[in-house]
Amino acid sequence: MSESVTVNEPATQGSADEPTATGERADLLEALAKHRHFLRFTTRDLTDEQAGRRTTVSQLCLGGLIKHVTVVERAWARFILDGPSAMPDFTSMTEADWARRADEFRMLPGETLTGVLADYAEVARRTDELVATLPDLDATQPLPKAPWSEPGGRWSARRVLMHIITETAQHAGHADIIRESLDGAKTMG
């Protein structure tokens, strides 16, 4: 039987080892931290089995949502630095590639909620550090090849961060529905 996981709040930004963001950067990180909190909070006091359980007709589970948001945030943070080479070419992915990508959305054998949350915390720490130290939020990169990317489009670091915030908020909402379906617990209210 798996133990339940208690979600702790991350250390406040700007500890002795971390750079402190100010102004717009602090605002972006504050918005991201709020939505990360809501997403993590949906997993409070759950077992690994509960975190991996589907409660709706979709393939989504709480642990899988956190895995997906972790992968997405990691990739987009790398994109800020390395451009489209940090992302797969979604236009040439095979069925096997898409099947591997689908594994992001579920808890696989041997994965634990504790491990998934720890990976997410590490990615969040790295993203926060990147935002605080990035020389220019206006620096752009060409978008990766994907059916949903505008041809020839470019995104600034700022726009990428807003996308990460949006993605996290959207999936925090999904997580809230899954958690309420699981045991009636709500993120708010």
JSON list of N, CA and C in Angstrom, two decimals, residues 1-64:
[
{"chain": "A", "resi": 1, "resn": "MET", "atom": "N", "xyz": [0.85, -1.18, 0.00]},
{"chain": "A", "resi": 1, "resn": "MET", "atom": "CA", "xyz": [0.00, 0.00, 0.00]},
{"chain": "A", "resi": 1, "resn": "MET", "atom": "C", "xyz": [0.88, 1.23, 0.00]},
{"chain": "A", "resi": 2, "resn": "SER", "atom": "N", "xyz": [0.54, 2.22, -0.81]},
{"chain": "A", "resi": 2, "resn": "SER", "atom": "CA", "xyz": [1.36, 3.41, -0.89]},
{"chain": "A", "resi": 2, "resn": "SER", "atom": "C", "xyz": [0.92, 4.43, 0.15]},
{"chain": "A", "resi": 3, "resn": "GLU", "atom": "N", "xyz": [1.88, 5.20, 0.59]},
{"chain": "A", "resi": 3, "resn": "GLU", "atom": "CA", "xyz": [1.60, 6.24, 1.57]},
{"chain": "A", "resi": 3, "resn": "GLU", "atom": "C", "xyz": [1.03, 7.46, 0.88]},
{"chain": "A", "resi": 4, "resn": "SER", "atom": "N", "xyz": [0.26, 8.24, 1.64]},
{"chain": "A", "resi": 4, "resn": "SER", "atom": "CA", "xyz": [-0.24, 9.48, 1.07]},
{"chain": "A", "resi": 4, "resn": "SER", "atom": "C", "xyz": [0.86, 10.53, 1.13]},
{"chain": "A", "resi": 5, "resn": "VAL", "atom": "N", "xyz": [0.76, 11.47, 0.22]},
{"chain": "A", "resi": 5, "resn": "VAL", "atom": "CA", "xyz": [1.77, 12.53, 0.11]},
{"chain": "A", "resi": 5, "resn": "VAL", "atom": "C", "xyz": [1.17, 13.83, 0.60]},
{"chain": "A", "resi": 6, "resn": "THR", "atom": "N", "xyz": [1.90, 14.52, 1.46]},
{"chain": "A", "resi": 6, "resn": "THR", "atom": "CA", "xyz": [1.50, 15.84, 1.90]},
{"chain": "A", "resi": 6, "resn": "THR", "atom": "C", "xyz": [2.27, 16.86, 1.08]},
{"chain": "A", "resi": 7, "resn": "VAL", "atom": "N", "xyz": [1.56, 17.82, 0.53]},
{"chain": "A", "resi": 7, "resn": "VAL", "atom": "CA", "xyz": [2.18, 18.83, -0.33]},
{"chain": "A", "resi": 7, "resn": "VAL", "atom": "C", "xyz": [2.65, 19.99, 0.54]},
{"chain": "A", "resi": 8, "resn": "ASN", "atom": "N", "xyz": [3.94, 20.29, 0.47]},
{"chain": "A", "resi": 8, "resn": "ASN", "atom": "CA", "xyz": [4.51, 21.42, 1.20]},
{"chain": "A", "resi": 8, "resn": "ASN", "atom": "C", "xyz": [4.70, 22.59, 0.26]},
{"chain": "A", "resi": 9, "resn": "GLU", "atom": "N", "xyz": [4.67, 23.75, 0.80]},
{"chain": "A", "resi": 9, "resn": "GLU", "atom": "CA", "xyz": [4.91, 24.96, 0.01]},
{"chain": "A", "resi": 9, "resn": "GLU", "atom": "C", "xyz": [6.40, 25.08, -0.30]},
{"chain": "A", "resi": 10, "resn": "PRO", "atom": "N", "xyz": [6.74, 25.58, -1.49]},
{"chain": "A", "resi": 10, "resn": "PRO", "atom": "CA", "xyz": [8.15, 25.77, -1.82]},
{"chain": "A", "resi": 10, "resn": "PRO", "atom": "C", "xyz": [8.74, 26.90, -1.00]},
{"chain": "A", "resi": 11, "resn": "ALA", "atom": "N", "xyz": [10.06, 26.88, -0.88]},
{"chain": "A", "resi": 11, "resn": "ALA", "atom": "CA", "xyz": [10.74, 27.98, -0.20]},
{"chain": "A", "resi": 11, "resn": "ALA", "atom": "C", "xyz": [10.45, 29.28, -0.93]},
{"chain": "A", "resi": 12, "resn": "THR", "atom": "N", "xyz": [10.44, 30.37, -0.20]},
{"chain": "A", "resi": 12, "resn": "THR", "atom": "CA", "xyz": [10.17, 31.64, -0.85]},
{"chain": "A", "resi": 12, "resn": "THR", "atom": "C", "xyz": [11.31, 31.99, -1.79]},
{"chain": "A", "resi": 13, "resn": "GLN", "atom": "N", "xyz": [10.93, 32.62, -2.88]},
{"chain": "A", "resi": 13, "resn": "GLN", "atom": "CA", "xyz": [11.91, 32.99, -3.89]},
{"chain": "A", "resi": 13, "resn": "GLN", "atom": "C", "xyz": [12.92, 33.97, -3.30]},
{"chain": "A", "resi": 14, "resn": "GLY", "atom": "N", "xyz": [14.14, 33.85, -3.78]},
{"chain": "A", "resi": 14, "resn": "GLY", "atom": "CA", "xyz": [15.16, 34.80, -3.39]},
{"chain": "A", "resi": 14, "resn": "GLY", "atom": "C", "xyz": [15.91, 34.38, -2.14]},
{"chain": "A", "resi": 15, "resn": "SER", "atom": "N", "xyz": [15.96, 33.07, -1.82]},
{"chain": "A", "resi": 15, "resn": "SER", "atom": "CA", "xyz": [16.75, 32.63, -0.69]},
{"chain": "A", "resi": 15, "resn": "SER", "atom": "C", "xyz": [18.22, 32.92, -1.00]},
{"chain": "A", "resi": 16, "resn": "ALA", "atom": "N", "xyz": [19.09, 32.65, -0.06]},
{"chain": "A", "resi": 16, "resn": "ALA", "atom": "CA", "xyz": [20.50, 33.00, -0.20]},
{"chain": "A", "resi": 16, "resn": "ALA", "atom": "C", "xyz": [21.13, 32.44, -1.48]},
{"chain": "A", "resi": 17, "resn": "ASP", "atom": "N", "xyz": [20.69, 31.26, -1.93]},
{"chain": "A", "resi": 17, "resn": "ASP", "atom": "CA", "xyz": [21.29, 30.63, -3.10]},
{"chain": "A", "resi": 17, "resn": "ASP", "atom": "C", "xyz": [20.59, 30.99, -4.41]},
{"chain": "A", "resi": 18, "resn": "GLU", "atom": "N", "xyz": [19.48, 31.70, -4.35]},
{"chain": "A", "resi": 18, "resn": "GLU", "atom": "CA", "xyz": [18.70, 31.97, -5.55]},
{"chain": "A", "resi": 18, "resn": "GLU", "atom": "C", "xyz": [18.67, 33.46, -5.85]},
{"chain": "A", "resi": 19, "resn": "PRO", "atom": "N", "xyz": [18.73, 33.81, -7.14]},
{"chain": "A", "resi": 19, "resn": "PRO", "atom": "CA", "xyz": [18.58, 35.22, -7.51]},
{"chain": "A", "resi": 19, "resn": "PRO", "atom": "C", "xyz": [17.15, 35.68, -7.25]},
{"chain": "A", "resi": 20, "resn": "THR", "atom": "N", "xyz": [16.99, 36.96, -6.99]},
{"chain": "A", "resi": 20, "resn": "THR", "atom": "CA", "xyz": [15.68, 37.52, -6.73]},
{"chain": "A", "resi": 20, "resn": "THR", "atom": "C", "xyz": [15.21, 38.28, -7.96]},
{"chain": "A", "resi": 21, "resn": "ALA", "atom": "N", "xyz": [14.00, 37.99, -8.38]},
{"chain": "A", "resi": 21, "resn": "ALA", "atom": "CA", "xyz": [13.40, 38.70, -9.51]},
{"chain": "A", "resi": 21, "resn": "ALA", "atom": "C", "xyz": [12.66, 39.91, -8.99]},
{"chain": "A", "resi": 22, "resn": "THR", "atom": "N", "xyz": [12.63, 40.96, -9.80]},
{"chain": "A", "resi": 22, "resn": "THR", "atom": "CA", "xyz": [11.90, 42.17, -9.44]},
{"chain": "A", "resi": 22, "resn": "THR", "atom": "C", "xyz": [11.04, 42.60, -10.62]},
{"chain": "A", "resi": 23, "resn": "GLY", "atom": "N", "xyz": [10.16, 43.54, -10.38]},
{"chain": "A", "resi": 23, "resn": "GLY", "atom": "CA", "xyz": [9.35, 44.12, -11.45]},
{"chain": "A", "resi": 23, "resn": "GLY", "atom": "C", "xyz": [8.52, 43.10, -12.18]},
{"chain": "A", "resi": 24, "resn": "GLU", "atom": "N", "xyz": [8.54, 43.19, -13.52]},
{"chain": "A", "resi": 24, "resn": "GLU", "atom": "CA", "xyz": [7.76, 42.30, -14.36]},
{"chain": "A", "resi": 24, "resn": "GLU", "atom": "C", "xyz": [8.11, 40.84, -14.13]},
{"chain": "A", "resi": 25, "resn": "ARG", "atom": "N", "xyz": [9.38, 40.56, -13.94]},
{"chain": "A", "resi": 25, "resn": "ARG", "atom": "CA", "xyz": [9.81, 39.18, -13.71]},
{"chain": "A", "resi": 25, "resn": "ARG", "atom": "C", "xyz": [9.19, 38.64, -12.43]},
{"chain": "A", "resi": 26, "resn": "ALA", "atom": "N", "xyz": [9.19, 39.43, -11.39]},
{"chain": "A", "resi": 26, "resn": "ALA", "atom": "CA", "xyz": [8.57, 39.00, -10.13]},
{"chain": "A", "resi": 26, "resn": "ALA", "atom": "C", "xyz": [7.07, 38.75, -10.33]},
{"chain": "A", "resi": 27, "resn": "ASP", "atom": "N", "xyz": [6.43, 39.61, -11.11]},
{"chain": "A", "resi": 27, "resn": "ASP", "atom": "CA", "xyz": [5.00, 39.43, -11.38]},
{"chain": "A", "resi": 27, "resn": "ASP", "atom": "C", "xyz": [4.74, 38.12, -12.13]},
{"chain": "A", "resi": 28, "resn": "LEU", "atom": "N", "xyz": [5.55, 37.85, -13.16]},
{"chain": "A", "resi": 28, "resn": "LEU", "atom": "CA", "xyz": [5.39, 36.60, -13.92]},
{"chain": "A", "resi": 28, "resn": "LEU", "atom": "C", "xyz": [5.60, 35.39, -13.02]},
{"chain": "A", "resi": 29, "resn": "LEU", "atom": "N", "xyz": [6.64, 35.44, -12.20]},
{"chain": "A", "resi": 29, "resn": "LEU", "atom": "CA", "xyz": [6.93, 34.30, -11.31]},
{"chain": "A", "resi": 29, "resn": "LEU", "atom": "C", "xyz": [5.86, 34.14, -10.24]},
{"chain": "A", "resi": 30, "resn": "GLU", "atom": "N", "xyz": [5.30, 35.24, -9.77]},
{"chain": "A", "resi": 30, "resn": "GLU", "atom": "CA", "xyz": [4.23, 35.15, -8.77]},
{"chain": "A", "resi": 30, "resn": "GLU", "atom": "C", "xyz": [3.00, 34.48, -9.38]},
{"chain": "A", "resi": 31, "resn": "ALA", "atom": "N", "xyz": [2.64, 34.86, -10.59]},
{"chain": "A", "resi": 31, "resn": "ALA", "atom": "CA", "xyz": [1.50, 34.23, -11.26]},
{"chain": "A", "resi": 31, "resn": "ALA", "atom": "C", "xyz": [1.76, 32.74, -11.47]},
{"chain": "A", "resi": 32, "resn": "LEU", "atom": "N", "xyz": [2.95, 32.40, -11.91]},
{"chain": "A", "resi": 32, "resn": "LEU", "atom": "CA", "xyz": [3.29, 31.00, -12.13]},
{"chain": "A", "resi": 32, "resn": "LEU", "atom": "C", "xyz": [3.27, 30.22, -10.82]},
{"chain": "A", "resi": 33, "resn": "ALA", "atom": "N", "xyz": [3.82, 30.80, -9.77]},
{"chain": "A", "resi": 33, "resn": "ALA", "atom": "CA", "xyz": [3.84, 30.13, -8.45]},
{"chain": "A", "resi": 33, "resn": "ALA", "atom": "C", "xyz": [2.42, 29.86, -7.95]},
{"chain": "A", "resi": 34, "resn": "LYS", "atom": "N", "xyz": [1.51, 30.80, -8.17]},
{"chain": "A", "resi": 34, "resn": "LYS", "atom": "CA", "xyz": [0.12, 30.61, -7.73]},
{"chain": "A", "resi": 34, "resn": "LYS", "atom": "C", "xyz": [-0.50, 29.40, -8.41]},
{"chain": "A", "resi": 35, "resn": "HIS", "atom": "N", "xyz": [-0.32, 29.28, -9.71]},
{"chain": "A", "resi": 35, "resn": "HIS", "atom": "CA", "xyz": [-0.93, 28.17, -10.44]},
{"chain": "A", "resi": 35, "resn": "HIS", "atom": "C", "xyz": [-0.22, 26.85, -10.17]},
{"chain": "A", "resi": 36, "resn": "ARG", "atom": "N", "xyz": [1.10, 26.91, -9.96]},
{"chain": "A", "resi": 36, "resn": "ARG", "atom": "CA", "xyz": [1.81, 25.70, -9.55]},
{"chain": "A", "resi": 36, "resn": "ARG", "atom": "C", "xyz": [1.27, 25.20, -8.21]},
{"chain": "A", "resi": 37, "resn": "HIS", "atom": "N", "xyz": [1.05, 26.13, -7.30]},
{"chain": "A", "resi": 37, "resn": "HIS", "atom": "CA", "xyz": [0.50, 25.76, -5.98]},
{"chain": "A", "resi": 37, "resn": "HIS", "atom": "C", "xyz": [-0.84, 25.06, -6.13]},
{"chain": "A", "resi": 38, "resn": "PHE", "atom": "N", "xyz": [-1.75, 25.64, -6.91]},
{"chain": "A", "resi": 38, "resn": "PHE", "atom": "CA", "xyz": [-3.06, 25.03, -7.09]},
{"chain": "A", "resi": 38, "resn": "PHE", "atom": "C", "xyz": [-2.93, 23.62, -7.68]},
{"chain": "A", "resi": 39, "resn": "LEU", "atom": "N", "xyz": [-2.04, 23.44, -8.65]},
{"chain": "A", "resi": 39, "resn": "LEU", "atom": "CA", "xyz": [-1.85, 22.13, -9.25]},
{"chain": "A", "resi": 39, "resn": "LEU", "atom": "C", "xyz": [-1.33, 21.14, -8.22]},
{"chain": "A", "resi": 40, "resn": "ARG", "atom": "N", "xyz": [-0.28, 21.51, -7.50]},
{"chain": "A", "resi": 40, "resn": "ARG", "atom": "CA", "xyz": [0.27, 20.61, -6.48]},
{"chain": "A", "resi": 40, "resn": "ARG", "atom": "C", "xyz": [-0.74, 20.33, -5.37]},
{"chain": "A", "resi": 41, "resn": "PHE", "atom": "N", "xyz": [-1.51, 21.36, -5.00]},
{"chain": "A", "resi": 41, "resn": "PHE", "atom": "CA", "xyz": [-2.44, 21.23, -3.89]},
{"chain": "A", "resi": 41, "resn": "PHE", "atom": "C", "xyz": [-3.52, 20.18, -4.17]},
{"chain": "A", "resi": 42, "resn": "THR", "atom": "N", "xyz": [-3.83, 19.96, -5.43]},
{"chain": "A", "resi": 42, "resn": "THR", "atom": "CA", "xyz": [-4.84, 18.94, -5.75]},
{"chain": "A", "resi": 42, "resn": "THR", "atom": "C", "xyz": [-4.38, 17.54, -5.37]},
{"chain": "A", "resi": 43, "resn": "THR", "atom": "N", "xyz": [-3.09, 17.35, -5.15]},
{"chain": "A", "resi": 43, "resn": "THR", "atom": "CA", "xyz": [-2.57, 16.02, -4.83]},
{"chain": "A", "resi": 43, "resn": "THR", "atom": "C", "xyz": [-2.40, 15.81, -3.33]},
{"chain": "A", "resi": 44, "resn": "ARG", "atom": "N", "xyz": [-2.78, 16.77, -2.52]},
{"chain": "A", "resi": 44, "resn": "ARG", "atom": "CA", "xyz": [-2.56, 16.68, -1.08]},
{"chain": "A", "resi": 44, "resn": "ARG", "atom": "C", "xyz": [-3.20, 15.41, -0.52]},
{"chain": "A", "resi": 45, "resn": "ASP", "atom": "N", "xyz": [-2.43, 14.73, 0.32]},
{"chain": "A", "resi": 45, "resn": "ASP", "atom": "CA", "xyz": [-2.89, 13.57, 1.08]},
{"chain": "A", "resi": 45, "resn": "ASP", "atom": "C", "xyz": [-3.34, 12.40, 0.20]},
{"chain": "A", "resi": 46, "resn": "LEU", "atom": "N", "xyz": [-2.84, 12.31, -1.02]},
{"chain": "A", "resi": 46, "resn": "LEU", "atom": "CA", "xyz": [-3.19, 11.19, -1.89]},
{"chain": "A", "resi": 46, "resn": "LEU", "atom": "C", "xyz": [-2.13, 10.09, -1.86]},
{"chain": "A", "resi": 47, "resn": "THR", "atom": "N", "xyz": [-2.57, 8.89, -2.13]},
{"chain": "A", "resi": 47, "resn": "THR", "atom": "CA", "xyz": [-1.64, 7.77, -2.33]},
{"chain": "A", "resi": 47, "resn": "THR", "atom": "C", "xyz": [-1.19, 7.76, -3.79]},
{"chain": "A", "resi": 48, "resn": "ASP", "atom": "N", "xyz": [-0.18, 6.99, -4.08]},
{"chain": "A", "resi": 48, "resn": "ASP", "atom": "CA", "xyz": [0.26, 6.82, -5.46]},
{"chain": "A", "resi": 48, "resn": "ASP", "atom": "C", "xyz": [-0.87, 6.26, -6.32]},
{"chain": "A", "resi": 49, "resn": "GLU", "atom": "N", "xyz": [-1.59, 5.31, -5.77]},
{"chain": "A", "resi": 49, "resn": "GLU", "atom": "CA", "xyz": [-2.69, 4.70, -6.52]},
{"chain": "A", "resi": 49, "resn": "GLU", "atom": "C", "xyz": [-3.75, 5.75, -6.85]},
{"chain": "A", "resi": 50, "resn": "GLN", "atom": "N", "xyz": [-4.10, 6.58, -5.90]},
{"chain": "A", "resi": 50, "resn": "GLN", "atom": "CA", "xyz": [-5.10, 7.62, -6.15]},
{"chain": "A", "resi": 50, "resn": "GLN", "atom": "C", "xyz": [-4.59, 8.63, -7.17]},
{"chain": "A", "resi": 51, "resn": "ALA", "atom": "N", "xyz": [-3.31, 8.99, -7.09]},
{"chain": "A", "resi": 51, "resn": "ALA", "atom": "CA", "xyz": [-2.72, 9.95, -8.03]},
{"chain": "A", "resi": 51, "resn": "ALA", "atom": "C", "xyz": [-2.70, 9.42, -9.45]},
{"chain": "A", "resi": 52, "resn": "GLY", "atom": "N", "xyz": [-2.72, 8.10, -9.60]},
{"chain": "A", "resi": 52, "resn": "GLY", "atom": "CA", "xyz": [-2.71, 7.49, -10.92]},
{"chain": "A", "resi": 52, "resn": "GLY", "atom": "C", "xyz": [-4.09, 7.10, -11.43]},
{"chain": "A", "resi": 53, "resn": "ARG", "atom": "N", "xyz": [-5.12, 7.31, -10.63]},
{"chain": "A", "resi": 53, "resn": "ARG", "atom": "CA", "xyz": [-6.46, 6.88, -11.01]},
{"chain": "A", "resi": 53, "resn": "ARG", "atom": "C", "xyz": [-7.14, 7.89, -11.92]},
{"chain": "A", "resi": 54, "resn": "ARG", "atom": "N", "xyz": [-7.76, 7.37, -12.98]},
{"chain": "A", "resi": 54, "resn": "ARG", "atom": "CA", "xyz": [-8.59, 8.18, -13.88]},
{"chain": "A", "resi": 54, "resn": "ARG", "atom": "C", "xyz": [-9.98, 8.28, -13.26]},
{"chain": "A", "resi": 55, "resn": "THR", "atom": "N", "xyz": [-10.51, 9.48, -13.22]},
{"chain": "A", "resi": 55, "resn": "THR", "atom": "CA", "xyz": [-11.84, 9.67, -12.63]},
{"chain": "A", "resi": 55, "resn": "THR", "atom": "C", "xyz": [-12.84, 10.25, -13.62]},
{"chain": "A", "resi": 56, "resn": "THR", "atom": "N", "xyz": [-12.39, 10.52, -14.83]},
{"chain": "A", "resi": 56, "resn": "THR", "atom": "CA", "xyz": [-13.27, 11.05, -15.87]},
{"chain": "A", "resi": 56, "resn": "THR", "atom": "C", "xyz": [-13.08, 10.20, -17.12]},
{"chain": "A", "resi": 57, "resn": "VAL", "atom": "N", "xyz": [-13.80, 10.50, -18.18]},
{"chain": "A", "resi": 57, "resn": "VAL", "atom": "CA", "xyz": [-13.68, 9.72, -19.41]},
{"chain": "A", "resi": 57, "resn": "VAL", "atom": "C", "xyz": [-12.34, 9.94, -20.12]},
{"chain": "A", "resi": 58, "resn": "SER", "atom": "N", "xyz": [-11.62, 10.98, -19.77]},
{"chain": "A", "resi": 58, "resn": "SER", "atom": "CA", "xyz": [-10.33, 11.24, -20.40]},
{"chain": "A", "resi": 58, "resn": "SER", "atom": "C", "xyz": [-9.27, 10.30, -19.82]},
{"chain": "A", "resi": 59, "resn": "GLN", "atom": "N", "xyz": [-8.08, 10.35, -20.38]},
{"chain": "A", "resi": 59, "resn": "GLN", "atom": "CA", "xyz": [-6.95, 9.54, -19.92]},
{"chain": "A", "resi": 59, "resn": "GLN", "atom": "C", "xyz": [-6.21, 10.22, -18.76]},
{"chain": "A", "resi": 60, "resn": "LEU", "atom": "N", "xyz": [-6.65, 11.40, -18.36]},
{"chain": "A", "resi": 60, "resn": "LEU", "atom": "CA", "xyz": [-5.91, 12.19, -17.39]},
{"chain": "A", "resi": 60, "resn": "LEU", "atom": "C", "xyz": [-6.04, 11.67, -15.96]},
{"chain": "A", "resi": 61, "resn": "CYS", "atom": "N", "xyz": [-4.94, 11.74, -15.23]},
{"chain": "A", "resi": 61, "resn": "CYS", "atom": "CA", "xyz": [-4.91, 11.48, -13.80]},
{"chain": "A", "resi": 61, "resn": "CYS", "atom": "C", "xyz": [-4.05, 12.59, -13.17]},
{"chain": "A", "resi": 62, "resn": "LEU", "atom": "N", "xyz": [-4.13, 12.73, -11.86]},
{"chain": "A", "resi": 62, "resn": "LEU", "atom": "CA", "xyz": [-3.41, 13.83, -11.21]},
{"chain": "A", "resi": 62, "resn": "LEU", "atom": "C", "xyz": [-1.89, 13.72, -11.36]},
{"chain": "A", "resi": 63, "resn": "GLY", "atom": "N", "xyz": [-1.35, 12.54, -11.13]},
{"chain": "A", "resi": 63, "resn": "GLY", "atom": "CA", "xyz": [0.09, 12.38, -11.28]},
{"chain": "A", "resi": 63, "resn": "GLY", "atom": "C", "xyz": [0.53, 12.61, -12.71]},
{"chain": "A", "resi": 64, "resn": "GLY", "atom": "N", "xyz": [-0.27, 12.16, -13.67]},
{"chain": "A", "resi": 64, "resn": "GLY", "atom": "CA", "xyz": [0.04, 12.37, -15.08]},
{"chain": "A", "resi": 64, "resn": "GLY", "atom": "C", "xyz": [0.00, 13.83, -15.48]}
]
